[in-house]
Coordinates of C-alpha atoms (C1' of nucleotides) in Angstrom, one line a residue:
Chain A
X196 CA 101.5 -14.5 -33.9
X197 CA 103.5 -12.5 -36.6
X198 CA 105.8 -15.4 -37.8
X199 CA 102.7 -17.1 -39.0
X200 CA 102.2 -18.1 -42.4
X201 CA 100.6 -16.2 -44.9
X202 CA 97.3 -18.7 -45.2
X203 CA 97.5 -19.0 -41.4
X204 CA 96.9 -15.7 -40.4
X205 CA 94.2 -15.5 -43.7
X206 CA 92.0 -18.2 -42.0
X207 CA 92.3 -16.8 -38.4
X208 CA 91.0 -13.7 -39.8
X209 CA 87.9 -15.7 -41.6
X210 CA 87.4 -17.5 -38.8
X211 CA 87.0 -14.9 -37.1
X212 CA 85.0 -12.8 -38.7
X213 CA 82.9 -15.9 -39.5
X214 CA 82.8 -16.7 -35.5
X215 CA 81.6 -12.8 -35.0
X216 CA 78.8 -13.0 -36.8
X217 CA 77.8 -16.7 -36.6
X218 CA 77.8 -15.6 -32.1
X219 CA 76.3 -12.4 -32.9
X220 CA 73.0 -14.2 -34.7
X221 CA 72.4 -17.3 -32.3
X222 CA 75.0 -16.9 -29.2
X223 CA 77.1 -19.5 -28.3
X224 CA 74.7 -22.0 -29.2
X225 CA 75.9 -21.8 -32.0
X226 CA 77.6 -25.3 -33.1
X227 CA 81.5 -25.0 -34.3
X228 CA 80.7 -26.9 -37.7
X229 CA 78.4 -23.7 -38.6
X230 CA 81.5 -21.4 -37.8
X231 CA 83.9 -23.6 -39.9
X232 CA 81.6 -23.7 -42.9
X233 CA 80.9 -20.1 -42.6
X234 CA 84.8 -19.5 -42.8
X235 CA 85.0 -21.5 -45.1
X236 CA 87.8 -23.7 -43.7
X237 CA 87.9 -27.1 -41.2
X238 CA 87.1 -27.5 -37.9
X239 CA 90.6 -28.6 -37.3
X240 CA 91.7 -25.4 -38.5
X241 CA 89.6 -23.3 -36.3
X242 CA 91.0 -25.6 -33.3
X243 CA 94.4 -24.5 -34.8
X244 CA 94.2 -20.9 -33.8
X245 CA 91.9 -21.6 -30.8
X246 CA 92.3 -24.2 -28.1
X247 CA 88.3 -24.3 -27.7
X248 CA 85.2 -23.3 -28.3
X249 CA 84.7 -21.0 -25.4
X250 CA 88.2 -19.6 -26.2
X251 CA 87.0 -18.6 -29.8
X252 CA 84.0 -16.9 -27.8
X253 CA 85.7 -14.5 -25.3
X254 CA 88.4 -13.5 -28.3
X255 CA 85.3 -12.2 -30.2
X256 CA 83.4 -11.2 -27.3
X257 CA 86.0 -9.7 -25.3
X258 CA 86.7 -6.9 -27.9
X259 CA 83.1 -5.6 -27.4
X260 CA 83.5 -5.5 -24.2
X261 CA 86.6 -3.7 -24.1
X262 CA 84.9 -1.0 -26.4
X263 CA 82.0 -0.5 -23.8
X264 CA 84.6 -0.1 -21.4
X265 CA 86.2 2.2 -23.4
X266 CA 83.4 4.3 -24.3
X267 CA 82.5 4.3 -20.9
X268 CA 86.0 5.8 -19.5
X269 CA 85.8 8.6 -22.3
X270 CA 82.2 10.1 -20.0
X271 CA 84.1 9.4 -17.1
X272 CA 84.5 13.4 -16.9
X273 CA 81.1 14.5 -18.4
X274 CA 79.4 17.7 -17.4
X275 CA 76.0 16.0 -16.4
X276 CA 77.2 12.9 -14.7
X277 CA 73.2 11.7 -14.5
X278 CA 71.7 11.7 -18.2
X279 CA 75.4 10.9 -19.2
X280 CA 75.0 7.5 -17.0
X281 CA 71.6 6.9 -17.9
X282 CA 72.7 7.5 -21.7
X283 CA 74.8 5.0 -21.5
X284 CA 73.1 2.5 -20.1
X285 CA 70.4 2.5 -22.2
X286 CA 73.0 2.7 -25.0
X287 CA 74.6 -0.7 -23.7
X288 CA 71.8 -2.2 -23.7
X289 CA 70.4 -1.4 -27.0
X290 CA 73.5 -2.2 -28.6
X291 CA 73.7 -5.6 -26.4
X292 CA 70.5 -6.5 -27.5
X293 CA 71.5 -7.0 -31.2
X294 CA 74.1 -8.9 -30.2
X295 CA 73.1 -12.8 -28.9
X296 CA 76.7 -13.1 -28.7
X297 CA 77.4 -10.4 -25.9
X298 CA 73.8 -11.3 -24.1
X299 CA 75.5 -14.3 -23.4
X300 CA 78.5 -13.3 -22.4
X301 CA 77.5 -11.1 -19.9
X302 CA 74.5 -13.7 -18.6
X303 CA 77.7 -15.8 -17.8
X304 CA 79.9 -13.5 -16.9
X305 CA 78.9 -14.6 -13.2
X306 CA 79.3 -18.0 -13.7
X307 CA 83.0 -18.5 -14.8
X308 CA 83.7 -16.5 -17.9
X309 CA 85.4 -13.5 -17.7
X310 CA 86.8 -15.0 -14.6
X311 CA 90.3 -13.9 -14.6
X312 CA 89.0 -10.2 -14.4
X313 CA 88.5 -10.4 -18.0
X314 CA 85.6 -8.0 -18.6
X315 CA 86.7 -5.9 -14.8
X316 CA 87.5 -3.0 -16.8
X317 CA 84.0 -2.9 -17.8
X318 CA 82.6 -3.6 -14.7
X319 CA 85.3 -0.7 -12.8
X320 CA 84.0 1.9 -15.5
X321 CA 80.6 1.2 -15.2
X322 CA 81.0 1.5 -11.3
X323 CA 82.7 4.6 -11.5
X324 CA 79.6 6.0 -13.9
X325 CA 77.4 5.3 -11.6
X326 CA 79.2 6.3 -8.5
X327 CA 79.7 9.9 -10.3
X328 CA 75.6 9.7 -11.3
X329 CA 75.1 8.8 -7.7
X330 CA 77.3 11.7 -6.5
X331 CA 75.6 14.0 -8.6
X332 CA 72.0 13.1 -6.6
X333 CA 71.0 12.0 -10.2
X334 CA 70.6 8.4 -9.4
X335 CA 69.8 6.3 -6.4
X336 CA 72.2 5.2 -4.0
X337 CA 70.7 2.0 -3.1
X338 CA 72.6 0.1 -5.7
X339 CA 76.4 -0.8 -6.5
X340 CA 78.0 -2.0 -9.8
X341 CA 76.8 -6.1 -9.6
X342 CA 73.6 -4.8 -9.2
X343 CA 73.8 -2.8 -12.4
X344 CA 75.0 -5.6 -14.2
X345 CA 72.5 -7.7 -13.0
X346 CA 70.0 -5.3 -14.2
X347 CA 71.2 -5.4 -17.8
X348 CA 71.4 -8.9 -18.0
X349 CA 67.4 -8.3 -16.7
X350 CA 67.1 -5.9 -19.3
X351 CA 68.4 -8.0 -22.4
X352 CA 66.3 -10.4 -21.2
X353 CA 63.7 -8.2 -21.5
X354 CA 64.8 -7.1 -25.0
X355 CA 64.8 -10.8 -26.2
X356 CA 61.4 -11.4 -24.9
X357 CA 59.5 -8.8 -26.3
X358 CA 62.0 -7.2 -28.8
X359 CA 62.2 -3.6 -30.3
X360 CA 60.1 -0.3 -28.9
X361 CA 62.7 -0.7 -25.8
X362 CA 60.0 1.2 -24.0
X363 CA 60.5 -1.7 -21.3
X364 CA 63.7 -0.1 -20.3
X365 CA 62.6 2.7 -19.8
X366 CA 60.8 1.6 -16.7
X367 CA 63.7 0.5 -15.1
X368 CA 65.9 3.9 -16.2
X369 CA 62.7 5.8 -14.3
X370 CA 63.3 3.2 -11.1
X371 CA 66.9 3.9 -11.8
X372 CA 65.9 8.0 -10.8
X373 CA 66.7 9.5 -7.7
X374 CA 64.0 10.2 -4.7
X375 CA 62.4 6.9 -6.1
X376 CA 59.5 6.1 -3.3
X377 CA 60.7 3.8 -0.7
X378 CA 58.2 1.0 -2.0
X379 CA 56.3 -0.7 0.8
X380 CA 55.3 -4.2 -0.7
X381 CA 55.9 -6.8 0.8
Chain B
X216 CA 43.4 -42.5 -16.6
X217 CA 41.0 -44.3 -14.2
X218 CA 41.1 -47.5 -15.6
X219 CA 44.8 -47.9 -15.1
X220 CA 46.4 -50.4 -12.5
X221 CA 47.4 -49.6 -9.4
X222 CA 51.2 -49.8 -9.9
X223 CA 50.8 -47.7 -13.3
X224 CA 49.1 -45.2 -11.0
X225 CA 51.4 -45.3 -8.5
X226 CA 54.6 -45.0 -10.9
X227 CA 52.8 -41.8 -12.4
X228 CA 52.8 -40.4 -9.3
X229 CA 56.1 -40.9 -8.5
X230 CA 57.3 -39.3 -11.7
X231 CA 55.9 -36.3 -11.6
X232 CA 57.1 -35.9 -7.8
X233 CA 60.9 -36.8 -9.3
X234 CA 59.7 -34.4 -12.3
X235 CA 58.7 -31.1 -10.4
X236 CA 61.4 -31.5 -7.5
X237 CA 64.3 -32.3 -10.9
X238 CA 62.7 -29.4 -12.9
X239 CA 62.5 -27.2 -9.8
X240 CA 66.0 -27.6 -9.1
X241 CA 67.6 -27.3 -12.6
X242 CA 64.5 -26.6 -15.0
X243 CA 64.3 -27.8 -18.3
X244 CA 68.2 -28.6 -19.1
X245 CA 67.7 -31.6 -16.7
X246 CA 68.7 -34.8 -18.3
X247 CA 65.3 -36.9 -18.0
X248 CA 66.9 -40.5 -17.0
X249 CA 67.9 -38.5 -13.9
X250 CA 64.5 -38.0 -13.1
X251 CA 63.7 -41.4 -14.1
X252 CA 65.8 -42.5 -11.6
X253 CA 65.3 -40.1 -9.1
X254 CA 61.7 -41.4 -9.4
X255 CA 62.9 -45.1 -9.2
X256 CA 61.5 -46.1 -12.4
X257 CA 63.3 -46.7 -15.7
X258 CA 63.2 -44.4 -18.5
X259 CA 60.8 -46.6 -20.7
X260 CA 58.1 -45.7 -17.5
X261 CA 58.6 -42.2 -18.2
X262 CA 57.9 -42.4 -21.6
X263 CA 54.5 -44.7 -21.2
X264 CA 52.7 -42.1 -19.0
X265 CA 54.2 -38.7 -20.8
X266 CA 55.0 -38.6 -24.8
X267 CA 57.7 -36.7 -24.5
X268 CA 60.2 -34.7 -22.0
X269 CA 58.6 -31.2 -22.9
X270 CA 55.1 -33.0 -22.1
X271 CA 55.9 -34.2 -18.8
X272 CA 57.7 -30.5 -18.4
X273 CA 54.5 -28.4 -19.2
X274 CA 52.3 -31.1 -16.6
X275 CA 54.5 -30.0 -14.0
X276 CA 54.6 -26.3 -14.6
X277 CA 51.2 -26.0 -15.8
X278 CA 49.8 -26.6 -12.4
X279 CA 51.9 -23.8 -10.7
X280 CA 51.1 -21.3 -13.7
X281 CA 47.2 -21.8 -12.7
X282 CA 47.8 -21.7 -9.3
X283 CA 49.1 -17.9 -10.0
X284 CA 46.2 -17.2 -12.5
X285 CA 43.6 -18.0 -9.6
X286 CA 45.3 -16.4 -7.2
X287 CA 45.2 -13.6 -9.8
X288 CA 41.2 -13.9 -10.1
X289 CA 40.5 -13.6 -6.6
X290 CA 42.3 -10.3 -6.4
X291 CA 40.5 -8.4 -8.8
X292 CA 37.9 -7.4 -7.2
X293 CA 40.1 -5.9 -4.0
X294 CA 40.2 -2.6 -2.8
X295 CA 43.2 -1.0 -3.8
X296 CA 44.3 -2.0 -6.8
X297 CA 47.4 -0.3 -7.3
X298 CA 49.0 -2.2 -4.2
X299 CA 47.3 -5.3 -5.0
X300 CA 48.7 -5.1 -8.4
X301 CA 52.1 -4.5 -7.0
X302 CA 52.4 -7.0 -4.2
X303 CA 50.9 -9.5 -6.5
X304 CA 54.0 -8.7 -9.6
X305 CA 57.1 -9.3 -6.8
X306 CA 54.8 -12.3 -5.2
X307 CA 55.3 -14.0 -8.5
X308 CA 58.9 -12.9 -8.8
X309 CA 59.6 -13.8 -5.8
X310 CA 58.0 -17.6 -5.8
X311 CA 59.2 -18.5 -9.7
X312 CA 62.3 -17.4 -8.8
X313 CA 62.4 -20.1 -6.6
X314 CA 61.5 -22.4 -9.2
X315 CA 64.0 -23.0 -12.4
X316 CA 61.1 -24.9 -13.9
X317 CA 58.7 -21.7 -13.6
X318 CA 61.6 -19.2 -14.9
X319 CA 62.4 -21.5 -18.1
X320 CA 58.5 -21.5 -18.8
X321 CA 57.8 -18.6 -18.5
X322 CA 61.4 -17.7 -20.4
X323 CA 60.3 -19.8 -23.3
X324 CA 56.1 -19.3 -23.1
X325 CA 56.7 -16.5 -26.1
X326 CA 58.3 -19.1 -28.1
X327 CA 56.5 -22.1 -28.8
X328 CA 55.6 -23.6 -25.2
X329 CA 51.8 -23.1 -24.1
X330 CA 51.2 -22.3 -28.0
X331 CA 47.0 -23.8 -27.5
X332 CA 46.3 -20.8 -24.9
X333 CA 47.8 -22.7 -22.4
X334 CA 48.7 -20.4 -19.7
X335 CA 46.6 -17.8 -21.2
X336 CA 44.6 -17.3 -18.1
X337 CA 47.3 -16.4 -16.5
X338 CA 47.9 -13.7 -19.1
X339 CA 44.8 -12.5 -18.7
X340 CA 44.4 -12.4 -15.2
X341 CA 47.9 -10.7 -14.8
X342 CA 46.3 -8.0 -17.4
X343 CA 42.8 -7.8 -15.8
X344 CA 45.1 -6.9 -12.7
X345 CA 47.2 -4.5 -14.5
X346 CA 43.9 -2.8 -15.9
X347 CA 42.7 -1.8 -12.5
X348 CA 45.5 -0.9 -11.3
X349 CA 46.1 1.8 -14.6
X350 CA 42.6 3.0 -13.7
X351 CA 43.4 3.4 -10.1
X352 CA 45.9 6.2 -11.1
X353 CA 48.2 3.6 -9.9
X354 CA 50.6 2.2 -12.4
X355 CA 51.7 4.4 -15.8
X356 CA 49.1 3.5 -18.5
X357 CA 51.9 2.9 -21.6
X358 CA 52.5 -0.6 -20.5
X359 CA 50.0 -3.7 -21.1
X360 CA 50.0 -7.5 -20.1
X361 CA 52.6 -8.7 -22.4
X362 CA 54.8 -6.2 -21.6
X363 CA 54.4 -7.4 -18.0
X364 CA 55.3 -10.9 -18.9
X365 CA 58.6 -9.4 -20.7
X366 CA 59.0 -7.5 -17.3
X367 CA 58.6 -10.6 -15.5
X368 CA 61.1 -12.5 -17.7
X369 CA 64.0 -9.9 -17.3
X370 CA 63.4 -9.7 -13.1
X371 CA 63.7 -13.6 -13.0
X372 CA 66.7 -12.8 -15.2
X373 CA 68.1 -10.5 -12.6
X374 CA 67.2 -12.8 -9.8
X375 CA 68.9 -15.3 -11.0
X376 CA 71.8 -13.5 -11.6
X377 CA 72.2 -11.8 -8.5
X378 CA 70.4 -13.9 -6.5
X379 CA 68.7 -13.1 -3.0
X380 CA 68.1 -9.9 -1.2
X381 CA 65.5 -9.1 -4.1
X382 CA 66.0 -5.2 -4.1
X383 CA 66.5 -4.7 -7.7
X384 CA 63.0 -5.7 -8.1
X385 CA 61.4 -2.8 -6.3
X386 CA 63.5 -1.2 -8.7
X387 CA 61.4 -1.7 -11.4
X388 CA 57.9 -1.5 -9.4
X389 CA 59.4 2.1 -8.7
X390 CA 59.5 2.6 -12.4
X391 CA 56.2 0.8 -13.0
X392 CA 54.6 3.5 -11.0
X393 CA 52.5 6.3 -12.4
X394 CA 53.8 9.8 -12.5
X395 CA 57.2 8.2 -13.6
X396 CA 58.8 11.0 -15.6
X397 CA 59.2 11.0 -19.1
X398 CA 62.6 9.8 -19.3
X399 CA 64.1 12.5 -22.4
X400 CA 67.6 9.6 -22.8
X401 CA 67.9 8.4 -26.4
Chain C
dA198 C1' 45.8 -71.0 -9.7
dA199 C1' 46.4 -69.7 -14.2
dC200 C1' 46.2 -66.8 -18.0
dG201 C1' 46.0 -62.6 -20.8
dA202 C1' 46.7 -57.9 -20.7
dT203 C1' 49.2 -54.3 -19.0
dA204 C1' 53.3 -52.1 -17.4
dC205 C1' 58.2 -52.2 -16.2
dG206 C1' 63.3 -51.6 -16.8
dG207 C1' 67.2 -50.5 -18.9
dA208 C1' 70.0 -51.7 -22.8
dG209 C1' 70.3 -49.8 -27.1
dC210 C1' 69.6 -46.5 -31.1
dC211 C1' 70.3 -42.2 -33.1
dA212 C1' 71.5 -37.4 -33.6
dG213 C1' 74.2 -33.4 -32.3
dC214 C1' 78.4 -31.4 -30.9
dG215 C1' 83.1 -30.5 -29.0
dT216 C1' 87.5 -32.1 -29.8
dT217 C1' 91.3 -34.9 -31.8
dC218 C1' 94.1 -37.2 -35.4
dC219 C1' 96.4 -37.8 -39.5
dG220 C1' 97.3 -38.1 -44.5
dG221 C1' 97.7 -34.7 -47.8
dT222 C1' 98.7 -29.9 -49.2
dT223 C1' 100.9 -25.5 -49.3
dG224 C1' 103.9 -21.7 -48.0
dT225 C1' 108.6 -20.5 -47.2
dC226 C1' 113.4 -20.4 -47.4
dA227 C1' 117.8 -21.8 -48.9
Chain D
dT145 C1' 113.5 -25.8 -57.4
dG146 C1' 113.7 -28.9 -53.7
dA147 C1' 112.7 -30.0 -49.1
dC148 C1' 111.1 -29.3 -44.7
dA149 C1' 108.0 -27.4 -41.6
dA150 C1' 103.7 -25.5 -40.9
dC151 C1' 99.1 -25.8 -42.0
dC152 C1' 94.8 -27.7 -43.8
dG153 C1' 90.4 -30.5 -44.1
dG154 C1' 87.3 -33.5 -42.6
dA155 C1' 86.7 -38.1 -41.0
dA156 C1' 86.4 -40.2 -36.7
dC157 C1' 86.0 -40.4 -31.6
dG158 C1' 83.6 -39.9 -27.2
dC159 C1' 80.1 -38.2 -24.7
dT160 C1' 75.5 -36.6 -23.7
dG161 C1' 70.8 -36.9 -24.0
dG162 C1' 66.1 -37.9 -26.0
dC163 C1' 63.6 -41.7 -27.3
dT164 C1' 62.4 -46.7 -28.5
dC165 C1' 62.2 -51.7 -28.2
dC166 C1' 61.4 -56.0 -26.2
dG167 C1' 62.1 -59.7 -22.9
dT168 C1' 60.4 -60.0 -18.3
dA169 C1' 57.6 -59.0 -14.2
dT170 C1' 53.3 -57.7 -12.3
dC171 C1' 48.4 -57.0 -11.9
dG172 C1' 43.6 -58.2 -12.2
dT173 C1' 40.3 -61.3 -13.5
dT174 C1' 38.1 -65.8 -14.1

DNA sequence: AACGATACGGAGCCAGCGTTCCGGTTGTCA
DNA sequence: TGACAACCGGAACGCTGGCTCCGTATCGTT
């Protein structure tokens, strides 16, 4: 990864940068060819630095992840463990939502991506920001770290469907509260 | 459609069983010769009674989606609105998410799909609903019907991505509740 | 029974897309 | 500067899936 040519490691950085925002606008729907073009280079190139498709998707996805992750270890140690979880979960999702590419990712993430415990740093962090909340008596304790993911990926969906105000999420940061009513439908 | 013979009849029938039991189980990604043969006809009889795979999709689904709209209607008038409104919302959760064909619909339904006011009763039944139940004190006034829908879409998003117990759902009917606080998160 | 209209089946067409292959090009190093 | 290896582009392959075409079978009627 350092011995590489000079041109080499000139397309890997287009392709890349062409494969962020090609994912970023439609997802992985997106078809290769696009990406290529977009770099400017050949799809046999792009299959030079990356054995697939999917492969080309987690290195650019991946990164984002990792910075959520990151983000989310830094308010590990917050003062107001409650508005600094709930912050950051609307925050997520907001930034998320501008990004097809990361919507997909974490839709998937259940399926087989992010399988060899890829994206687990985000999903420990998030658990432990919650667990803190929790602690704190600022969120409810009826829920565990899947579940949260789960209701981002409900979220984005959310977001797609009727995009902008994102004063849909809101609802679900109000369920999110403490002392919510034990609801009695069926 | 009366005038048709009795094996033509027949053959219909048998596709659209094949087609809401296929589109039930996968929804819309299913490739149509499986249905064809799942129906035990070949693909050329699927094309003679419906013009197209989306065609025969929205005669399958279309059904269901009124079946939720009247069931809608004959709530209106009941006595409490605000639990009628609430039951009614994880009811339809509850049986779409049973139903990939139902979930894709209603994924796609701000798209293009049901574009000729197709499954606008449903739409306006579910905000007739949502009315009462706002003037019942019941549910917080700053959402309206197509919110709901966009609510809807995000909790068959989290159903399907964690599927089962159904829990997080009463997450956001505690959020849709009135007297939900004003959430001050950015 | 026989005939015309209607319907059937499934092979085949076409388009999109992931992936591979290979002849030509370009960077690198002696 | 020459030569070799690394790299490039894009044509081509295989597969999937929607849709069509047409020879054949079936139905309904006379």
């Amino acid at each position: 990864m350092e011995k590489m040519r000079a041109d080499a490691r000139r397309n890997r950085a287009k392709v890349l940068a062409a494969a962020e925002e090609a994912f970023a606008a439609d997802g992985l729907a997106v078809p290769l060819d696009d990406i290529a073009r977009l770099a400017g280079v050949g799809a046999g190139t792009v299959y030079r630095h990356f054995p697939s498709k999917e492969a080309l998707f987690q290195a650019v996805v991946l990164e984002r992840i990792e910075q959520f992750a990151e983000e989310a270890r830094g308010l590990a140690a917050a003062d107001d463990p409650g508005a600094v979880f709930l912050d950051y979960f609307v925050r997520v999702i907001k930034q998320a939502s501008l990004n097809r590419a990361i919507c997909d990712a974490l839709a998937e993430s259940g399926g087989h991506a992010f399988k060899a415990g890829a994206g687990d740093d985000f999903r420990a962090a998030l658990a432990e920001l919650l667990k803190r909340a929790q602690d704190a008596g600022a969120v409810r304790r009826d829920i565990d770290g899947d579940d949260l993911r789960a209701l981002i990926v409900g979220c984005l969906a959310v977001e797609r469907y009727s995009p902008g105000s994102g004063h849909l999420v809101r609802i679900v940061v109000d369920g999110l509260r403490a002392s919510a009513g034990e609801g009695d439908v069926a």
